[in-house]
Coordinates of C-alpha atoms and ligand atoms in Angstrom, one line a residue:
M1 CA -14.1 17.8 -7.0
T2 CA -15.5 14.6 -8.5
V3 CA -15.9 12.1 -5.7
R4 CA -14.3 8.8 -6.4
V5 CA -14.0 6.3 -3.6
R6 CA -13.1 2.7 -3.4
F7 CA -13.7 -0.4 -1.5
A8 CA -10.5 -2.4 -1.7
P9 CA -10.8 -5.8 0.0
S10 CA -8.1 -8.4 0.1
P11 CA -9.7 -11.7 -1.0
T12 CA -8.0 -13.7 1.7
G13 CA -11.2 -14.7 3.5
Q14 CA -14.9 -14.1 3.5
L15 CA -16.4 -10.6 3.6
H16 CA -16.9 -9.8 7.3
V17 CA -19.0 -7.2 9.0
G18 CA -16.1 -4.7 9.2
N19 CA -15.6 -5.0 5.5
A20 CA -19.3 -4.5 4.9
R21 CA -19.3 -1.4 7.0
T22 CA -16.4 0.1 5.1
A23 CA -18.1 -0.8 1.8
L24 CA -21.4 0.8 3.0
F25 CA -19.8 4.1 4.1
N26 CA -17.9 4.3 0.8
W27 CA -21.0 3.5 -1.2
L28 CA -23.1 6.0 0.8
F29 CA -20.5 8.7 0.3
A30 CA -20.3 8.1 -3.4
R31 CA -24.1 8.1 -3.9
H32 CA -24.6 11.1 -1.7
H33 CA -22.1 13.2 -3.7
G34 CA -23.1 11.8 -7.1
G35 CA -19.6 10.3 -7.4
K36 CA -18.2 6.9 -8.3
F37 CA -17.9 3.8 -6.1
I38 CA -15.1 1.6 -7.2
L39 CA -14.5 -2.0 -6.3
R40 CA -10.8 -3.0 -6.3
I41 CA -9.5 -6.5 -5.5
E42 CA -6.2 -6.4 -3.6
D43 CA -4.8 -9.8 -4.2
T44 CA -1.1 -9.0 -4.0
D45 CA -0.7 -11.7 -1.3
I46 CA -0.9 -14.5 -3.9
E47 CA -0.6 -17.3 -1.3
R48 CA -3.6 -16.3 0.7
S49 CA -5.8 -14.9 -2.0
T50 CA -8.3 -17.1 -3.9
A51 CA -10.7 -16.7 -6.8
E52 CA -13.4 -18.2 -4.6
Y53 CA -13.0 -15.4 -2.0
T54 CA -13.1 -12.8 -4.8
Q55 CA -16.3 -14.3 -6.1
G56 CA -17.7 -14.4 -2.6
I57 CA -17.0 -10.7 -2.0
L58 CA -18.8 -9.8 -5.3
D59 CA -21.8 -12.0 -4.4
D60 CA -22.0 -10.6 -0.9
L61 CA -21.8 -7.0 -1.9
R62 CA -24.6 -7.6 -4.4
W63 CA -26.7 -9.3 -1.8
L64 CA -26.2 -6.2 0.4
G65 CA -27.4 -4.1 -2.4
L66 CA -24.1 -2.2 -2.8
D67 CA -23.6 -1.7 -6.5
W68 CA -20.3 -0.4 -7.9
D69 CA -19.6 1.7 -10.9
E70 CA -16.2 0.3 -11.8
G71 CA -14.7 -3.0 -10.8
P72 CA -13.4 -6.4 -11.9
D73 CA -16.5 -7.1 -13.9
K74 CA -17.3 -3.6 -14.9
D75 CA -14.6 -1.8 -16.8
G76 CA -14.1 1.9 -16.4
A77 CA -11.3 4.1 -17.7
Y78 CA -9.0 3.1 -14.9
G79 CA -8.8 -0.7 -15.0
P80 CA -7.8 -3.4 -14.5
Y81 CA -9.3 -3.4 -11.0
I82 CA -7.5 -6.5 -9.8
Q83 CA -4.1 -5.8 -8.4
S84 CA -2.5 -9.0 -9.6
Q85 CA -3.2 -7.7 -13.2
R86 CA -1.4 -4.5 -12.5
M87 CA 2.0 -5.7 -11.5
D88 CA 3.8 -4.2 -14.5
T89 CA 2.4 -0.8 -13.5
Y90 CA 3.7 -1.1 -9.9
R91 CA 7.1 -2.3 -11.2
S92 CA 7.4 0.7 -13.5
Y93 CA 6.9 3.0 -10.6
I94 CA 9.4 1.2 -8.5
E95 CA 11.9 1.6 -11.4
K96 CA 11.1 5.3 -11.4
L97 CA 11.9 5.6 -7.7
L98 CA 15.2 3.6 -8.2
K99 CA 16.2 5.9 -11.0
E100 CA 15.5 9.0 -9.0
G101 CA 17.4 7.7 -6.0
K102 CA 14.3 7.6 -3.9
A103 CA 14.6 3.8 -3.5
Y104 CA 17.5 1.4 -3.3
P105 CA 18.3 -2.3 -3.2
C106 CA 18.6 -3.9 0.3
Y107 CA 20.6 -7.1 0.6
C108 CA 19.9 -7.7 4.3
T109 CA 18.6 -11.2 4.8
K110 CA 15.5 -12.1 6.8
E111 CA 17.7 -13.8 9.4
E112 CA 19.9 -10.7 9.8
L113 CA 17.0 -8.4 10.1
E114 CA 15.4 -10.6 12.7
K115 CA 18.6 -10.7 14.7
R116 CA 19.0 -7.0 14.6
R117 CA 15.4 -6.5 15.6
A118 CA 15.7 -8.7 18.6
Q119 CA 18.9 -7.0 19.6
A120 CA 17.3 -3.5 19.3
L121 CA 14.4 -4.6 21.4
Q122 CA 16.7 -6.0 24.0
E123 CA 18.6 -2.7 24.2
G124 CA 15.3 -0.8 24.5
K125 CA 15.8 0.8 21.1
P126 CA 13.0 1.1 18.4
P127 CA 13.2 -2.1 16.3
R128 CA 13.1 -0.2 13.0
Y129 CA 15.4 -0.9 10.1
D130 CA 18.7 1.0 10.4
N131 CA 18.9 2.0 6.8
R132 CA 22.3 0.4 6.4
C133 CA 21.9 -0.5 2.7
R134 CA 21.0 3.1 1.9
N135 CA 24.5 4.3 1.2
L136 CA 26.2 1.2 -0.3
I137 CA 28.7 2.1 -3.0
A138 CA 28.8 0.3 -6.4
D139 CA 31.5 -2.1 -5.4
Q140 CA 29.6 -3.2 -2.3
K141 CA 26.5 -3.8 -4.3
K142 CA 28.5 -5.8 -6.8
A143 CA 29.9 -8.0 -4.1
F144 CA 26.4 -8.7 -2.8
E145 CA 25.1 -9.4 -6.3
A146 CA 27.9 -11.9 -6.7
T147 CA 26.8 -13.9 -3.8
G148 CA 23.4 -14.4 -5.6
I149 CA 21.4 -12.7 -2.9
K150 CA 18.2 -11.2 -4.5
P151 CA 17.7 -7.7 -3.0
A152 CA 14.5 -6.3 -1.7
I153 CA 13.8 -2.7 -2.7
R154 CA 13.4 -0.1 0.0
F155 CA 11.9 3.3 -0.2
K156 CA 13.8 6.2 1.5
I157 CA 11.8 7.8 4.3
R158 CA 12.5 11.5 4.4
E159 CA 13.1 13.4 7.6
G160 CA 10.6 15.6 9.4
N161 CA 7.0 15.4 10.3
I162 CA 4.2 13.9 8.3
E163 CA 0.8 15.3 8.7
V164 CA -2.3 13.1 8.0
H165 CA -5.5 15.1 7.4
D166 CA -8.1 12.7 8.7
L167 CA -11.7 14.0 8.4
I168 CA -12.7 12.1 11.6
R169 CA -9.5 12.2 13.7
G170 CA -8.4 15.7 12.6
D171 CA -4.8 16.4 11.7
V172 CA -2.6 13.6 13.1
M173 CA 1.1 14.2 13.2
F174 CA 3.7 11.5 12.8
N175 CA 7.5 11.8 13.0
A176 CA 9.2 10.2 10.1
A177 CA 12.0 9.2 12.4
E178 CA 9.7 6.5 13.8
F179 CA 10.1 4.6 10.5
G180 CA 13.0 2.9 9.0
D181 CA 13.2 2.8 5.1
I182 CA 10.3 0.6 4.0
I183 CA 10.3 -2.4 1.7
I184 CA 8.2 -1.8 -1.3
Q185 CA 9.3 -4.9 -3.3
K186 CA 10.3 -8.1 -1.5
S187 CA 13.3 -10.2 -2.6
D188 CA 10.9 -12.6 -4.3
A189 CA 9.9 -9.6 -6.5
S190 CA 6.4 -9.3 -5.1
V191 CA 5.2 -5.8 -4.5
I192 CA 4.0 -4.9 -1.0
F193 CA 0.4 -3.9 -0.8
H194 CA 1.0 -0.5 0.8
F195 CA 2.7 0.5 -2.3
A196 CA 0.2 -1.0 -4.7
V197 CA -2.6 0.8 -2.8
C198 CA -1.1 4.2 -3.3
I199 CA -0.2 3.7 -7.0
D200 CA -3.8 2.6 -7.6
D201 CA -5.3 5.4 -5.5
M202 CA -3.2 7.8 -7.5
L203 CA -3.8 6.4 -11.0
M204 CA -7.5 5.7 -10.3
N205 CA -8.0 9.4 -9.2
I206 CA -9.4 8.4 -5.8
S207 CA -10.6 11.6 -4.1
H208 CA -11.2 10.2 -0.5
V209 CA -10.0 7.1 1.3
I210 CA -12.6 5.7 3.7
R211 CA -11.2 2.6 5.5
G212 CA -10.8 0.9 8.8
E213 CA -9.0 2.9 11.5
D214 CA -6.4 0.1 11.7
H215 CA -4.9 1.7 8.5
L216 CA -4.3 5.1 10.2
P217 CA -0.8 4.2 11.3
N218 CA 0.0 3.2 7.7
T219 CA -1.3 6.4 6.2
P220 CA 1.9 8.6 6.9
K221 CA 3.9 6.1 4.9
H222 CA 1.3 6.3 2.1
I223 CA 1.5 10.0 2.1
L224 CA 5.3 9.8 1.5
F225 CA 4.6 7.7 -1.6
F226 CA 2.3 10.4 -2.9
E227 CA 5.0 13.0 -2.2
A228 CA 7.6 11.0 -4.0
F229 CA 5.5 11.1 -7.2
G230 CA 4.5 14.7 -6.8
A231 CA 0.9 13.7 -6.4
E232 CA -1.7 15.2 -4.1
P233 CA -2.9 12.5 -1.6
P234 CA -6.6 11.7 -1.6
Ligands
LIG301 N1 -6.8 -4.2 1.1 C1 -6.8 -3.6 2.4 C2 -7.6 -4.4 3.4 O1 -8.3 -5.3 3.0 C3 -7.5 -2.2 2.3 C4 -6.5 -1.2 2.0 C5 -7.1 0.2 1.9 O2 -8.4 0.3 2.0 O3 -6.4 1.1 1.7 O4 -7.3 -4.2 4.6

């Protein structure tokens, strides 16, 4: 297997020690295995991302002596390496999921969702989305569209267990019932970063994902995206 790993910072602040550590481990792993180290800028959060922070990350990595083989300033076969330049790609995959019935428009407003969440918590129930827009019929959708509400797009979470093979933690089991169907595109048409990450890891042929442990609870959802596209997760 060709080792291809990535460091994927969000340029919403300066590079911190935790980022540097993640970058270092990826770089070492790539160099040890004669693989590729890819730098990907995850700026899907347009409001918080800036060009200055991106530049700062590039400068700081260079200062640390961590060179990359593919990245925003070093084109490889899998670019562009800046997520804001890949939006059409993400949208085409969202279209594919909609067509295959693996995703659906959700017309619930933020206020409604918050209210239901608060109520669930009060009743001691898990505050997850109740999937109520999953089975809307055409007429119901039409009625919502007529009100001018712009829908979010939700991904259908399948039933059963999801196993995460983590080289450090071992096999970690999650129950899909813990999750409600997840938003992959917000009502303002922006794509959520979890989705973008998986599309990129898939298209950039990433072999191993080395990242902060805070991402472990996100990984089962990521695995379901890979499953939906019939792709082997890294
Ligand atoms: N952009 C994410 C972050 O900065 C990293 C996502 C990932 O490594 O999968 O936390």
